Short mmCIF file of C-alpha atoms and ligand atoms in Angstrom, two decimals:
data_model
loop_
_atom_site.label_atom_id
_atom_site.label_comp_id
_atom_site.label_asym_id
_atom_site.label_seq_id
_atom_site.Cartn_x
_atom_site.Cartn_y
_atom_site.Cartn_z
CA UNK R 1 52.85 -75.56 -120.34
CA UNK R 2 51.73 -75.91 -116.92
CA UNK R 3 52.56 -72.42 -116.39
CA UNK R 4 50.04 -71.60 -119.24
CA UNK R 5 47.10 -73.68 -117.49
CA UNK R 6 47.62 -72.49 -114.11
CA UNK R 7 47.18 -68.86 -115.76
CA UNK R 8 44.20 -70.16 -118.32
CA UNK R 9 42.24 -71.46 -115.24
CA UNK R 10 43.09 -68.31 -112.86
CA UNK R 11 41.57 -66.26 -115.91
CA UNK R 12 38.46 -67.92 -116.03
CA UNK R 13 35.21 -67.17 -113.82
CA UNK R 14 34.83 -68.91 -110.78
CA UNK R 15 36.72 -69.03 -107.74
CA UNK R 16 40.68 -69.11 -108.01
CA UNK R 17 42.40 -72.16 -107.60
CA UNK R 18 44.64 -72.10 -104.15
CA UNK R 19 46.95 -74.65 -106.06
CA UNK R 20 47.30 -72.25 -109.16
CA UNK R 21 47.87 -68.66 -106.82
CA UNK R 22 50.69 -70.81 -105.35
CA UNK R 23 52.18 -72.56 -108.15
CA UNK R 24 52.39 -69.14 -109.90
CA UNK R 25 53.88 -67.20 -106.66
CA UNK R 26 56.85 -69.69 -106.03
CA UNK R 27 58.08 -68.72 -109.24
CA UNK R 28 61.15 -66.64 -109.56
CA UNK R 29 62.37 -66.76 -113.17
CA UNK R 30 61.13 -63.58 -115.00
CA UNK R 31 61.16 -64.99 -118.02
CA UNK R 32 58.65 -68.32 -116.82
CA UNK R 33 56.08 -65.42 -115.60
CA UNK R 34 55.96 -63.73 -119.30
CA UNK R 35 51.90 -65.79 -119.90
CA UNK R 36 51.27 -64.33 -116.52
CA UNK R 37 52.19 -60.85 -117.06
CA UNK R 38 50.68 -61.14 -120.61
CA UNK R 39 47.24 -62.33 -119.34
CA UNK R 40 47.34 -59.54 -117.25
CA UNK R 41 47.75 -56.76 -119.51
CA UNK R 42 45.48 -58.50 -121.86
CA UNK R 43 42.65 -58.87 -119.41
CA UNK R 44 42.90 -55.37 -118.19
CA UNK R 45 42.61 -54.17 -121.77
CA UNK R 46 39.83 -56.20 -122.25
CA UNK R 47 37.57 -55.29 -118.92
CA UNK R 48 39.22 -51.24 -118.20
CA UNK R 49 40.60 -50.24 -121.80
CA UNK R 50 43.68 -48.33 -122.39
CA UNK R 51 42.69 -45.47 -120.17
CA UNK R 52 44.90 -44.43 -116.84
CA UNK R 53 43.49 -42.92 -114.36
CA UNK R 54 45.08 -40.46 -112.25
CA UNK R 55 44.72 -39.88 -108.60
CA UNK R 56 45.89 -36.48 -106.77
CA UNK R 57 47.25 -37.46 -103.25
CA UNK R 58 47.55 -34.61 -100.50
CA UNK R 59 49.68 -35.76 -97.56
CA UNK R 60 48.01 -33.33 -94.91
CA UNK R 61 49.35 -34.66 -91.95
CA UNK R 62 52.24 -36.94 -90.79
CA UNK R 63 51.59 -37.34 -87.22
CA UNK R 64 50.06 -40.53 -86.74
CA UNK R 65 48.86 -42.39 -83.02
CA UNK R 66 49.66 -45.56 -84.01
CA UNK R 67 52.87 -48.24 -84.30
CA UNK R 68 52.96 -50.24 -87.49
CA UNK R 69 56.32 -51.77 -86.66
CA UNK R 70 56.93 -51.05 -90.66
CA UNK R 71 55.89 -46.78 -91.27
CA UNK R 72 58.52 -44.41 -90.82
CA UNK R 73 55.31 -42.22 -89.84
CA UNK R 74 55.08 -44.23 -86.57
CA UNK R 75 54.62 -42.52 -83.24
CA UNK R 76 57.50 -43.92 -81.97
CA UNK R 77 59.39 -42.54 -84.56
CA UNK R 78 60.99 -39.48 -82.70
CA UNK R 79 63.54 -38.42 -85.24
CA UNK R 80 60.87 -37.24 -88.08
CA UNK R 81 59.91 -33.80 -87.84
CA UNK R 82 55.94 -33.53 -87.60
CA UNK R 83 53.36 -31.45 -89.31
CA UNK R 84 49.71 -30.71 -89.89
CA UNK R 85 48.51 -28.64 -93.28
CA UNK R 86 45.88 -25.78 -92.53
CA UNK R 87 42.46 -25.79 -93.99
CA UNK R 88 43.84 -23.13 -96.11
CA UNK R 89 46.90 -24.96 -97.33
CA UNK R 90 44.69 -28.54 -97.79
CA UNK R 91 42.14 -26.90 -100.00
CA UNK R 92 45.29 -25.08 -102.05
CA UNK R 93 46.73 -28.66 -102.54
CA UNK R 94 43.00 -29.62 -103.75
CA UNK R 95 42.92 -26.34 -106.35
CA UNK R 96 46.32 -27.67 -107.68
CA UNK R 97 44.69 -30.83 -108.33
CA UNK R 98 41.56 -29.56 -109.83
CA UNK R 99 43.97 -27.17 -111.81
CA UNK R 100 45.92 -30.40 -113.43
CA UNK R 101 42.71 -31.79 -114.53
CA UNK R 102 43.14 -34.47 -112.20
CA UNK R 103 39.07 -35.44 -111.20
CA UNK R 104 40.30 -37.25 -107.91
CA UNK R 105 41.69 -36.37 -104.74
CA UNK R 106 43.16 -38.60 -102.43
CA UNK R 107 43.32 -37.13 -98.49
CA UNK R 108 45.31 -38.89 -96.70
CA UNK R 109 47.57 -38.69 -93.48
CA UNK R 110 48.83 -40.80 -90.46
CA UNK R 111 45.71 -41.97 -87.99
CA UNK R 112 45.41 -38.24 -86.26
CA UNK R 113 42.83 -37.43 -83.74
CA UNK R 114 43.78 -33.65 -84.01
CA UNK R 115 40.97 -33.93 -87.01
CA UNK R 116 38.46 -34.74 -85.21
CA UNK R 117 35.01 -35.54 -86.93
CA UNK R 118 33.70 -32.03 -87.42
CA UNK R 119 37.15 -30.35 -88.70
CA UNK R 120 37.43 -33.23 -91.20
CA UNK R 121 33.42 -32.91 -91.99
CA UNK R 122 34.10 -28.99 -92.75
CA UNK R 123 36.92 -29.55 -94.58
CA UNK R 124 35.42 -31.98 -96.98
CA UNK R 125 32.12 -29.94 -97.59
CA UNK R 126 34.64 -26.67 -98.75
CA UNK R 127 36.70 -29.16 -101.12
CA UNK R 128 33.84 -30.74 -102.41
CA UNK R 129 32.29 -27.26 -102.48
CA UNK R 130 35.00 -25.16 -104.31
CA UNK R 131 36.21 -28.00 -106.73
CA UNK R 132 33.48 -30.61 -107.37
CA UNK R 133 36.36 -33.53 -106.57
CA UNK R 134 35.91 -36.84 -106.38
CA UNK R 135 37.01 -37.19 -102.95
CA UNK R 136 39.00 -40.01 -101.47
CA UNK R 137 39.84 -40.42 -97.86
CA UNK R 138 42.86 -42.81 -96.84
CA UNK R 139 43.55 -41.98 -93.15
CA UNK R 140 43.16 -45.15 -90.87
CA UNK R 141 40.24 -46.69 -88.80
CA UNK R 142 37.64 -44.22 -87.26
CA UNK R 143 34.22 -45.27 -85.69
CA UNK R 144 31.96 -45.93 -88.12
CA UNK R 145 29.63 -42.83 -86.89
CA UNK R 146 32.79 -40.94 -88.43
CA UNK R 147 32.76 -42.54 -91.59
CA UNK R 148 29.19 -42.05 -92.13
CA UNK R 149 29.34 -38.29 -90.90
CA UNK R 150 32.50 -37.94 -94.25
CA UNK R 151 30.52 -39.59 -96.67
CA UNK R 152 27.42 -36.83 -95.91
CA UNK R 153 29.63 -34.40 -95.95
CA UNK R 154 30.63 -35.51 -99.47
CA UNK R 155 33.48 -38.20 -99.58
CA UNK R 156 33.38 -41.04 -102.34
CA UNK R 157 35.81 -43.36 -101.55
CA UNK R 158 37.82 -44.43 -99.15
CA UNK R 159 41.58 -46.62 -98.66
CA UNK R 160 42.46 -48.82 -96.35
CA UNK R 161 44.45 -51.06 -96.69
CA UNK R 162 44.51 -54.75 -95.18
CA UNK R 163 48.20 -54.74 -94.87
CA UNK R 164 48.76 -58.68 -94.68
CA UNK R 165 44.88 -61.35 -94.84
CA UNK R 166 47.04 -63.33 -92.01
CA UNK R 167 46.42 -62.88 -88.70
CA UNK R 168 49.62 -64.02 -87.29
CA UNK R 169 51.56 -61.51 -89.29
CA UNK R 170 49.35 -58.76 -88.85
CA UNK R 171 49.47 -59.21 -84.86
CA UNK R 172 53.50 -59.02 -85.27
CA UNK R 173 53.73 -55.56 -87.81
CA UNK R 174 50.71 -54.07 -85.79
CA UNK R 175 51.12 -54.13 -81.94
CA UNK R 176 47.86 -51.59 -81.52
CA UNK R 177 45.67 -52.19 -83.96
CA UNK R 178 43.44 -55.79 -84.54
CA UNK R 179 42.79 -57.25 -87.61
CA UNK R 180 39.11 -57.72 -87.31
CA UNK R 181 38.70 -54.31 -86.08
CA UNK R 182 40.02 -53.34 -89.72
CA UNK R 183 37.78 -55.86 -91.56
CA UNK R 184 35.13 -54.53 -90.03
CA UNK R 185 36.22 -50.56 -90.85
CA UNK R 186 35.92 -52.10 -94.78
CA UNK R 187 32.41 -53.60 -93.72
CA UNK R 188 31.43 -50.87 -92.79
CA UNK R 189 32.66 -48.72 -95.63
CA UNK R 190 31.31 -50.66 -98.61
CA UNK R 191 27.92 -50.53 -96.42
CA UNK R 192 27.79 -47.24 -96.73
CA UNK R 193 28.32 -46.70 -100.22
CA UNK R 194 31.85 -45.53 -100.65
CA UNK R 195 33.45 -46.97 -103.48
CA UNK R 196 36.52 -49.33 -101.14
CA UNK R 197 40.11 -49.66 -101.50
CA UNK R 198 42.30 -52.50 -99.58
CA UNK R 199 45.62 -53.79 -100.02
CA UNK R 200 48.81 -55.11 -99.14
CA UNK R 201 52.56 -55.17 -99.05
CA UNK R 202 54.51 -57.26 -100.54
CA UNK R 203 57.38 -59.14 -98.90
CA UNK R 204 57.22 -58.60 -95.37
CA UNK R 205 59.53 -60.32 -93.28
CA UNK R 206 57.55 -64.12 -92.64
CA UNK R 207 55.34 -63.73 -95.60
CA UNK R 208 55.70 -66.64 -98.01
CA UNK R 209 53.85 -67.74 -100.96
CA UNK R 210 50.92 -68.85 -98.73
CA UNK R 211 50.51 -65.67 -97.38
CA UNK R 212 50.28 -63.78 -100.50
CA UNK R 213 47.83 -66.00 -101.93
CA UNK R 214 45.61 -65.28 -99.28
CA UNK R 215 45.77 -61.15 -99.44
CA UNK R 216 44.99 -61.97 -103.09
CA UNK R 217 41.61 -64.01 -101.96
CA UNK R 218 41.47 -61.47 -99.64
CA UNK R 219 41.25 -58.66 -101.98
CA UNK R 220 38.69 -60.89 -103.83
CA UNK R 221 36.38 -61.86 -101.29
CA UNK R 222 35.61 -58.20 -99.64
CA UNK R 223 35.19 -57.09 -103.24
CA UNK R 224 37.23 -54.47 -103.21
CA UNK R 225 36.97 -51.37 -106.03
CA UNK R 226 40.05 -50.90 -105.43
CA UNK R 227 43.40 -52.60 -103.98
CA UNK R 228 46.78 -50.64 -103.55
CA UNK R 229 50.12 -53.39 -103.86
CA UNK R 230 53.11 -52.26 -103.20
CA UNK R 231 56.93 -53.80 -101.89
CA UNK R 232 57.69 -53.42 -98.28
CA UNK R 233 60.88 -51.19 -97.81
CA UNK R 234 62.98 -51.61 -94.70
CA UNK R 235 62.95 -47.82 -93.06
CA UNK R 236 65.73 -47.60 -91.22
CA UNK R 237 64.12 -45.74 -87.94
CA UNK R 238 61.56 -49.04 -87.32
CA UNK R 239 62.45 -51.82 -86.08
CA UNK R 240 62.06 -53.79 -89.03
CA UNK R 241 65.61 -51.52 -90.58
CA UNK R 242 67.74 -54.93 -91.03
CA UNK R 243 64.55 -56.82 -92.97
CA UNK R 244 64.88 -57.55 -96.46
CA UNK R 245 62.87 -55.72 -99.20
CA UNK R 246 60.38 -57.49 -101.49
CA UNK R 247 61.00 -57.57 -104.46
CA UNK R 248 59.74 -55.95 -107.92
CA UNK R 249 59.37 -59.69 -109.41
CA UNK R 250 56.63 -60.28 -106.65
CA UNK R 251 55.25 -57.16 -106.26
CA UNK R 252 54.31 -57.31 -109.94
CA UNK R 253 53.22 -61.54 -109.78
CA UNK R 254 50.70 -60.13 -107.29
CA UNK R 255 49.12 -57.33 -109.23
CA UNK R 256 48.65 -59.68 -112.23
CA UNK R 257 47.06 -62.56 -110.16
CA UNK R 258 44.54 -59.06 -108.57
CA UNK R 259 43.81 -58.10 -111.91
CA UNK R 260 43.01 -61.92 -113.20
CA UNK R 261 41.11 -62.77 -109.75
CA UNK R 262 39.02 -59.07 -109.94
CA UNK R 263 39.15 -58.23 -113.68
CA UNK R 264 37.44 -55.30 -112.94
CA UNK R 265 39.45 -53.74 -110.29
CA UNK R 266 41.29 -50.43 -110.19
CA UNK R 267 45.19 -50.95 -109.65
CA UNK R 268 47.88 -48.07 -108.65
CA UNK R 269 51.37 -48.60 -110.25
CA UNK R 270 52.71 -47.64 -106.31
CA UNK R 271 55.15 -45.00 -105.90
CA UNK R 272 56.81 -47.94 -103.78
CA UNK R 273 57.40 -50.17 -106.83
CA UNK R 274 59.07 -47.01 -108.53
CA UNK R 275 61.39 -46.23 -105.55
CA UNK R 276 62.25 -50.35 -106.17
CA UNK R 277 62.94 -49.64 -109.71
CA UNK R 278 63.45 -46.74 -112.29
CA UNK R 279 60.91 -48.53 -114.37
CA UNK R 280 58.65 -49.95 -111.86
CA UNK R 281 55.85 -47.55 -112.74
CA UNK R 282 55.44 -49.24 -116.63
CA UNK R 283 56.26 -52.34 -115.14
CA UNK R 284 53.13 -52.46 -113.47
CA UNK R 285 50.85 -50.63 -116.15
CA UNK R 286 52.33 -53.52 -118.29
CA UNK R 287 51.42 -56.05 -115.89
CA UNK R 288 47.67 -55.03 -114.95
CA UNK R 289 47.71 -51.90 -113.21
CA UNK R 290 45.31 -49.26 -114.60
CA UNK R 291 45.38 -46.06 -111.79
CA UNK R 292 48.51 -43.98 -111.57
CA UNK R 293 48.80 -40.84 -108.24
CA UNK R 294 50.94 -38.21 -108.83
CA UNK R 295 51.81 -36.25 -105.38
CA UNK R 296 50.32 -33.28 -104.64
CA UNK R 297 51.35 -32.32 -101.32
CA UNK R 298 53.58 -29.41 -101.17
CA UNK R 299 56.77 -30.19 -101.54
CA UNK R 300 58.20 -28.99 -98.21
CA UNK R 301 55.85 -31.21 -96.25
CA UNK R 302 56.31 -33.46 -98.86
CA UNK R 303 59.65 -34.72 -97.97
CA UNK R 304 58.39 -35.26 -94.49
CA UNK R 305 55.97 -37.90 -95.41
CA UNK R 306 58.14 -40.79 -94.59
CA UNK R 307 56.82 -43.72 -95.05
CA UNK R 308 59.77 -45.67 -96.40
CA UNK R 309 63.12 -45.05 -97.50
CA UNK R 310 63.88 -43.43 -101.44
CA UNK R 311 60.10 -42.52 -101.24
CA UNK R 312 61.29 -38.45 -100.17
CA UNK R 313 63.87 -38.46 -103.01
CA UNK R 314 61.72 -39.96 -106.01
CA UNK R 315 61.65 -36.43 -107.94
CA UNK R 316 57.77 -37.00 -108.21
CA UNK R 317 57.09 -32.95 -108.94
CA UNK R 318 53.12 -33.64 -110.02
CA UNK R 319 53.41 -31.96 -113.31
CA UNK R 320 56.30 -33.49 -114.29
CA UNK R 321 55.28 -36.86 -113.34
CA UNK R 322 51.87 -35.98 -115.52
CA UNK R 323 54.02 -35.35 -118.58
CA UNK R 324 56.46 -38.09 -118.48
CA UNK R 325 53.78 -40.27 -117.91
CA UNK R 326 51.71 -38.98 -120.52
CA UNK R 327 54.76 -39.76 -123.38
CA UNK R 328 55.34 -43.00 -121.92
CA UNK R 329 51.82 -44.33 -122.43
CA UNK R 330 51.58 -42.45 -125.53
CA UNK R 331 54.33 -44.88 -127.14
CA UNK R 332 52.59 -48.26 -125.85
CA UNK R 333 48.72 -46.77 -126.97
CA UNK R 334 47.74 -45.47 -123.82
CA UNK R 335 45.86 -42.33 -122.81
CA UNK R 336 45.62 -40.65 -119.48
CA UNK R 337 42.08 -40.16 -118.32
CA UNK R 338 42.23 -36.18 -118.62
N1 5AD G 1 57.24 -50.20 -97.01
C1 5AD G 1 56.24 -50.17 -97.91
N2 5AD G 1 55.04 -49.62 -97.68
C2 5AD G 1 54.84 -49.05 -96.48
N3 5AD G 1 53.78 -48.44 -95.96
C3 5AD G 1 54.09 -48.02 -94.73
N4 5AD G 1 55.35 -48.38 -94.42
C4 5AD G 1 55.84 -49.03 -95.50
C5 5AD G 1 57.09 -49.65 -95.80
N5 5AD G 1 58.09 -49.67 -94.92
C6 5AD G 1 52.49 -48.31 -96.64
C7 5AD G 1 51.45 -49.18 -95.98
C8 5AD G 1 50.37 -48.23 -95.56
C9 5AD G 1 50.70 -46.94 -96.23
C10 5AD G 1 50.42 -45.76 -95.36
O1 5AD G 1 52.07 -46.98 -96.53
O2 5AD G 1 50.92 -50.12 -96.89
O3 5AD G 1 49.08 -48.62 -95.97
FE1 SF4 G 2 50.40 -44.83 -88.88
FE2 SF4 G 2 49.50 -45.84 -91.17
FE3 SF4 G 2 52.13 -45.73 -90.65
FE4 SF4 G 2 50.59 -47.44 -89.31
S1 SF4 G 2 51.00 -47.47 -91.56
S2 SF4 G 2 52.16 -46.11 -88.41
S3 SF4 G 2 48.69 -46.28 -89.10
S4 SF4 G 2 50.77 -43.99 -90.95
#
């Protein structure tokens, strides 16, 4: 019973409860978190209807300048084999996704200085051009001149993830990059009009209960469109290889609190919580996730985008992915947003 009023009162308007987000995170027993899940699904029903929608990521590039002490992409990262897609083979990837019927493409790639602001600018304009995309952009901090100079040139949204809301932990996983330089990035981005996506991962080694609660009020506060939750997965060439994984229990506690603390937000099942588990996908579509990317990169660079472990071997062929998807929704009342 006190389950079911911690998950009433996180349900209603009003700022969420701190005792409630914790009460509900320290539990492990599956079966304990059923009114949880349940609210969940119910209240995404109720505020983004049975629809999934379906994002086309393009992986154009997996150099990246930066250390995350997590990302297999990371500079430091010697043994990974590096590459950059041409124009040509970018706006190729962004045909295939028009092709699918898929209305939104995801660009994303490591933090890469190689595009610099006019490459990226001409890019954009020919995709938006020759396709009519909604385009999103998911490739790291830039000065905020840049971000301005993308959305002119015809970019919607943008990701970016806030990793982990505490700043102890996000000193630790990110030895060059500062927290408040990334708030500000999202301050910037919902300023100038792009539709925002933030984020986190979910057990990283030191993160308790305490810590989750706050990327959830996190999320909340910077009122995100958008907020991308997904396991951390020990990569073996980081230094974070002998950390334990989180786990698909918590990964999917924290999408339902997101979806009861921003009703109307959009929520990827992550690829990440499918690598965790065969099932992870409907897992989360069960448990208030509404947005679903398929990957689109060609699969010979795909392989190289290695962000975690198990990621390069899901069979995630973008077609195939579309259909199974499409008969698994079908059987629970679901449509994909086509
Ligand atoms: N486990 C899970 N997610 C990861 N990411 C990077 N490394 C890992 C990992 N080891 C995610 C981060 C980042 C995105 C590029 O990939 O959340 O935002
Ligand atoms: Fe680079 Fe992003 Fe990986 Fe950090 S998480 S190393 S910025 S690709």
């Amino acid at each position: 019973p006190e389950i079911e009023e911690c998950v009433e009162r996180l349900s209603g308007s009003g700022l969420p409860r701190w005792e409630d987000l914790i009460a509900l995170l320290s539990l492990e027993d599956e079966e304990e978190l059923q009114p949880l899940f349940l609210a969940a699904d119910t209240r995404r029903k109720e505020v983004m209807g049975e629809v999934v929608h379906l994002r086309g990521i393009v992986e154009f590039s997996n150099y990246c300048e930066r250390n995350c002490l997590y990302c297999g992409l990371r500079q430091a990262n010697r043994q990974l084999q590096r590459y950059r897609m041409t124009d040509r083979e970018i706006l190729d990837a962004a045909l295939t996704v028009q092709e699918a019927k898929v209305a939104t493409l995801v660009l994303q790639s490591g933090e890469d200085s190689f595009y610099d602001t006019m490459k990226l600018c001409r890019l954009i304009e020919k995709i938006k051009g020759e396709t009519g995309l909604v385009i999103t952009l998911s490739m790291g901090e830039r000065p905020r001149e840049d971000y301005e100079a993308f959305r002119e040139a015809g970019a919607d949204r943008y990701l970016l993830k806030h990793e982990t809301a505490v700043p102890a932990l996000y000193r630790r996983l990110h030895p060059d990059s500062r927290r408040e330089n990334r708030l500000m990035c999202l301050k910037w981005l919902k300023e100038l009009g792009y539709e925002t996506g933030t984020g986190c991962m979910v057990g990283l080694p030191g993160q308790d209960s305490a810590a989750l609660a706050e990327d959830i009020l996190l999320i909340s506060s910077l009122k995100a469109d958008m907020a991308g939750v997904g396991p951390f997965l020990p990569h073996p060439q980081t230094p974070l290889a002998s950390c334990t994984a989180g786990t698909v229990l918590t990964t999917l506690v924290v999408l339902a609190l997101v979806r009861l603390t921003c009703p109307a937000i959009h929520l990827p099942a992550t690829t990440a919580l499918s690598v965790l588990h065969p099932e992870g996908r409907m897992k989360a579509l069960a448990a208030g996730a509404n947005v679903v990317m398929p990957d689109f990169t060609p699969p010979a660079y795909r392989r190289l985008y290695d962000l975690y472990p198990g990621r390069t071997s899901v069979p995630q062929d973008p077609l195939s992915t579309l259909r199974t998807l499409e008969s698994e929704l079908n059987r629970c009342g679901r449509t994909l947003l086509i």
